[in-house]
Short mmCIF file of C-alpha atoms in Angstrom, two decimals:
data_model
loop_
_atom_site.label_atom_id
_atom_site.label_comp_id
_atom_site.label_asym_id
_atom_site.label_seq_id
_atom_site.Cartn_x
_atom_site.Cartn_y
_atom_site.Cartn_z
CA UNK A 192 67.52 95.53 97.66
CA UNK A 193 67.56 99.11 96.33
CA UNK A 194 68.25 100.47 99.82
CA UNK A 195 71.17 98.09 100.42
CA UNK A 196 72.51 98.91 96.95
CA UNK A 197 72.41 102.63 97.69
CA UNK A 198 74.26 102.07 100.99
CA UNK A 199 76.97 100.13 99.12
CA UNK A 200 77.33 102.95 96.61
CA UNK A 201 77.62 105.54 99.38
CA UNK A 202 80.29 103.41 101.10
CA UNK A 203 82.20 103.12 97.80
CA UNK A 204 82.20 106.94 97.47
CA UNK A 205 83.58 107.29 101.01
CA UNK A 206 86.25 104.71 100.21
CA UNK A 207 87.17 106.60 97.03
CA UNK A 208 87.98 109.75 98.99
CA UNK A 209 89.76 107.76 101.70
CA UNK A 210 91.88 106.01 99.06
CA UNK A 211 92.69 109.35 97.41
CA UNK A 212 93.79 110.74 100.76
CA UNK A 213 96.12 107.77 101.25
CA UNK A 214 97.52 108.23 97.75
CA UNK A 215 98.20 111.91 98.44
CA UNK A 216 99.89 110.91 101.68
CA UNK A 217 102.12 108.43 99.85
CA UNK A 218 102.90 111.05 97.21
CA UNK A 219 103.87 113.51 99.93
CA UNK A 220 106.20 111.02 101.64
CA UNK A 221 108.00 110.30 98.38
CA UNK A 222 108.05 113.90 97.12
CA UNK A 223 109.50 115.51 100.25
CA UNK A 224 113.26 116.05 100.14
CA UNK A 225 115.26 114.05 102.70
CA UNK A 226 117.41 116.40 104.80
CA UNK A 227 119.24 116.79 108.09
CA UNK A 228 118.90 119.59 110.61
CA UNK A 229 122.36 120.90 109.68
CA UNK A 230 121.49 120.99 105.96
CA UNK A 231 118.41 123.09 106.69
CA UNK A 232 120.41 125.58 108.75
CA UNK A 233 123.10 125.83 106.04
CA UNK A 234 120.55 126.27 103.23
CA UNK A 235 118.63 128.93 105.16
CA UNK A 236 121.87 130.85 105.76
CA UNK A 237 122.94 130.64 102.13
CA UNK A 238 119.54 131.79 100.84
CA UNK A 239 119.44 134.65 103.35
CA UNK A 240 122.86 135.88 102.16
CA UNK A 241 121.83 135.74 98.51
CA UNK A 242 118.27 137.13 98.47
CA UNK A 243 117.54 138.03 102.10
CA UNK A 244 115.85 136.23 104.97
CA UNK A 245 112.19 135.24 104.99
CA UNK A 246 112.13 134.09 101.34
CA UNK A 247 113.07 130.44 101.64
CA UNK A 248 110.53 127.59 101.33
CA UNK A 249 110.99 123.86 100.84
CA UNK A 250 109.10 120.59 101.37
CA UNK A 251 111.22 118.20 103.42
CA UNK A 252 111.34 115.10 105.58
CA UNK A 253 113.68 114.19 108.40
CA UNK A 254 113.98 111.69 111.22
CA UNK A 255 114.90 112.72 114.73
CA UNK A 256 114.09 112.73 118.44
CA UNK A 257 111.43 114.90 120.09
CA UNK A 258 113.06 117.28 122.58
CA UNK A 259 111.87 120.30 124.56
CA UNK A 260 112.78 122.19 127.70
CA UNK A 261 109.12 122.98 128.45
CA UNK A 262 107.02 119.85 127.87
CA UNK A 263 103.27 119.62 128.34
CA UNK A 264 101.86 117.25 130.96
CA UNK A 265 99.06 115.07 129.65
CA UNK A 266 95.70 115.67 131.29
CA UNK A 267 95.15 112.31 132.98
CA UNK A 268 98.51 110.55 133.29
CA UNK A 269 100.61 113.71 133.62
CA UNK A 270 103.12 112.28 131.12
CA UNK A 271 105.70 114.71 129.64
CA UNK A 272 104.82 115.23 125.98
CA UNK A 273 104.53 117.78 123.19
CA UNK A 274 101.07 116.71 122.00
CA UNK A 275 98.17 114.93 123.68
CA UNK A 276 94.53 114.04 123.15
CA UNK A 277 92.43 113.25 126.23
CA UNK A 278 88.78 112.23 126.21
CA UNK A 279 86.18 111.21 128.74
CA UNK A 280 83.22 109.13 127.57
CA UNK A 281 80.12 108.27 129.56
CA UNK A 282 78.98 104.67 129.12
CA UNK A 283 75.36 103.90 129.90
CA UNK A 284 72.47 101.53 129.23
CA UNK A 285 69.28 102.44 127.43
CA UNK A 286 66.13 100.38 126.86
CA UNK A 287 65.16 99.61 123.27
CA UNK A 288 61.58 99.50 122.02
CA UNK A 289 61.69 95.76 122.59
CA UNK A 290 62.54 96.34 126.25
CA UNK A 291 66.12 95.14 125.97
CA UNK A 292 69.03 97.02 127.54
CA UNK A 293 71.51 98.32 124.98
CA UNK A 294 74.92 99.69 125.94
CA UNK A 295 75.71 103.15 124.56
CA UNK A 296 78.25 105.92 125.06
CA UNK A 297 78.53 109.68 124.74
CA UNK A 298 81.59 111.92 124.82
CA UNK A 299 81.71 114.16 127.87
CA UNK A 300 84.98 115.97 127.20
CA UNK A 301 87.70 116.22 124.55
CA UNK A 302 90.98 118.02 125.14
CA UNK A 303 93.77 118.35 122.56
CA UNK A 304 96.89 120.36 123.24
CA UNK A 305 100.29 120.77 121.59
CA UNK A 306 103.41 122.86 121.86
CA UNK A 307 106.29 123.57 119.46
CA UNK A 308 109.29 121.29 119.99
CA UNK A 309 112.78 120.61 118.70
CA UNK A 310 113.54 117.66 116.47
CA UNK A 311 117.11 116.56 117.13
CA UNK A 312 119.19 114.38 114.81
CA UNK A 313 122.91 113.60 114.66
CA UNK A 314 123.68 116.97 113.05
CA UNK A 315 121.63 119.42 115.11
CA UNK A 316 118.05 120.47 115.89
CA UNK A 317 115.17 122.06 113.99
CA UNK A 318 112.07 123.71 115.46
CA UNK A 319 108.74 121.99 114.72
CA UNK A 320 105.32 123.65 114.96
CA UNK A 321 102.84 120.72 115.12
CA UNK A 322 99.78 122.90 114.48
CA UNK A 323 97.84 121.37 111.58
CA UNK A 324 99.85 118.15 111.43
CA UNK A 325 98.48 114.62 111.31
CA UNK A 326 100.19 113.44 114.48
CA UNK A 327 100.64 109.74 115.24
CA UNK A 328 100.43 109.18 118.99
CA UNK A 329 101.02 106.50 121.61
CA UNK A 330 98.01 105.27 123.59
CA UNK A 331 98.80 105.49 127.30
CA UNK A 332 95.36 105.20 128.89
CA UNK A 333 92.07 103.39 128.28
CA UNK A 334 90.36 102.96 131.63
CA UNK A 335 86.72 102.52 132.61
CA UNK A 336 85.96 103.92 136.03
CA UNK A 337 82.70 102.51 137.29
CA UNK A 338 80.28 105.05 138.64
CA UNK A 339 76.81 103.54 138.63
CA UNK A 340 73.97 106.05 138.83
CA UNK A 341 70.61 105.38 137.17
CA UNK A 342 71.50 104.35 133.61
CA UNK A 343 75.18 105.32 133.91
CA UNK A 344 77.68 102.46 134.10
CA UNK A 345 80.82 104.58 134.39
CA UNK A 346 83.22 106.89 132.60
CA UNK A 347 85.95 105.79 130.20
CA UNK A 348 89.18 107.80 130.24
CA UNK A 349 91.34 107.66 127.13
CA UNK A 350 94.60 109.42 126.46
CA UNK A 351 97.25 109.36 123.74
CA UNK A 352 100.46 111.38 123.52
CA UNK A 353 103.51 112.22 121.47
CA UNK A 354 106.06 111.74 124.26
CA UNK A 355 109.31 113.57 124.77
CA UNK A 356 112.30 111.44 123.74
CA UNK A 357 110.43 109.54 121.02
CA UNK A 358 111.93 109.25 117.53
CA UNK A 359 109.60 110.48 114.78
CA UNK A 360 109.50 111.22 111.07
CA UNK A 361 108.41 114.76 110.19
CA UNK A 362 107.19 115.55 106.66
CA UNK A 363 106.35 119.22 106.23
CA UNK A 364 107.17 122.68 104.91
CA UNK A 365 110.34 124.36 106.15
CA UNK A 366 110.73 128.13 105.97
CA UNK A 367 112.46 131.10 107.56
CA UNK A 368 109.49 133.46 107.19
CA UNK A 369 109.38 134.13 110.93
CA UNK A 370 113.09 134.86 111.06
CA UNK A 371 113.76 131.38 112.44
CA UNK A 372 114.06 128.12 110.53
CA UNK A 373 110.93 126.14 111.36
CA UNK A 374 108.89 123.26 109.94
CA UNK A 375 105.12 123.68 109.79
CA UNK A 376 102.03 123.03 107.72
CA UNK A 377 102.45 123.33 103.94
CA UNK A 378 100.41 125.89 102.02
CA UNK A 379 99.67 123.43 99.19
CA UNK A 380 96.60 121.31 99.92
CA UNK A 381 98.11 118.21 98.29
CA UNK A 382 101.23 118.40 100.48
CA UNK A 383 100.52 116.53 103.69
CA UNK A 384 101.94 117.56 107.06
CA UNK A 385 102.86 114.37 108.92
CA UNK A 386 104.46 113.55 112.26
CA UNK A 387 104.78 109.78 112.37
CA UNK A 388 106.20 107.24 114.79
CA UNK A 389 107.16 105.11 111.76
CA UNK A 390 110.30 105.63 109.72
CA UNK A 391 110.00 106.59 106.06
CA UNK A 392 110.13 103.07 104.65
CA UNK A 393 107.58 101.67 107.08
CA UNK A 394 105.23 104.63 106.68
CA UNK A 395 105.36 104.43 102.89
CA UNK A 396 104.72 100.68 102.94
CA UNK A 397 101.79 100.98 105.35
CA UNK A 398 100.25 103.87 103.42
CA UNK A 399 100.59 102.04 100.10
CA UNK A 400 98.97 98.93 101.56
CA UNK A 401 96.05 100.96 102.95
CA UNK A 402 95.52 102.63 99.57
CA UNK A 403 95.53 99.27 97.77
CA UNK A 404 93.13 97.65 100.25
CA UNK A 405 90.81 100.65 100.07
CA UNK A 406 90.85 100.47 96.28
CA UNK A 407 89.85 96.79 96.29
CA UNK A 408 87.10 97.40 98.85
CA UNK A 409 85.84 100.40 96.85
CA UNK A 410 85.47 98.32 93.67
CA UNK A 411 83.72 95.50 95.54
CA UNK A 412 81.21 97.90 97.13
CA UNK A 413 80.66 99.70 93.83
CA UNK A 414 79.95 96.48 91.92
CA UNK A 415 77.74 95.12 94.72
CA UNK A 416 75.83 98.41 94.91
CA UNK A 417 75.15 98.53 91.16
CA UNK A 418 74.09 94.87 91.04
CA UNK A 419 71.74 95.19 94.05
CA UNK A 420 70.28 98.45 92.77
CA UNK A 421 69.56 97.05 89.30
CA UNK A 422 68.25 93.79 90.79
CA UNK A 423 65.90 95.70 93.06
CA UNK A 424 64.59 97.87 90.24
CA UNK A 425 63.98 94.92 87.94
CA UNK A 426 62.48 92.62 90.60
#
């Protein structure tokens, strides 16, 4: 009982940090200032005239379409994109101590690549540097290619991308420090950098729901862990 109680307490701690991360994400979505590409260009110009270029910072959010003249090609499907994650996993069978065959897997390769892109809305375009962002992607491949050899059953190929032409919500820090107006990762740790396939309302709703569910699960695990731990010590 004590062991199970300790496991429940550990899980509740993990859920606490996961819930806090979701709360910070929700805070970031609501705190960021809603803007258009044209507004950012105008503000950057006005600030540069008043105090000089390279001094402007802001935390913003905007909705637009992913565009680029030099897209990446995803590793497996060769799909035009600005961000992709490709993995290859070996699936195999291994005998247990009881002599039963148990299916397992191990990652053989992991490739993640990204490139800066333009986010285009009805008013213009703004450059996005996705480095450091939590990027929501589209799954385009999950395929097991059989290749039986000894214990090996085959290799599973998975791939997800942020495709060119997809509408996304970007929540991040805009600045002109490089001499060009660009959105990138915020310096503040509590300001999340998000590139989401969901619009602002849907993302906020989903994040809030996840935070609430995680909070309920955290309390349940905490109570169960304390009860089992005390029960085990007193038994």
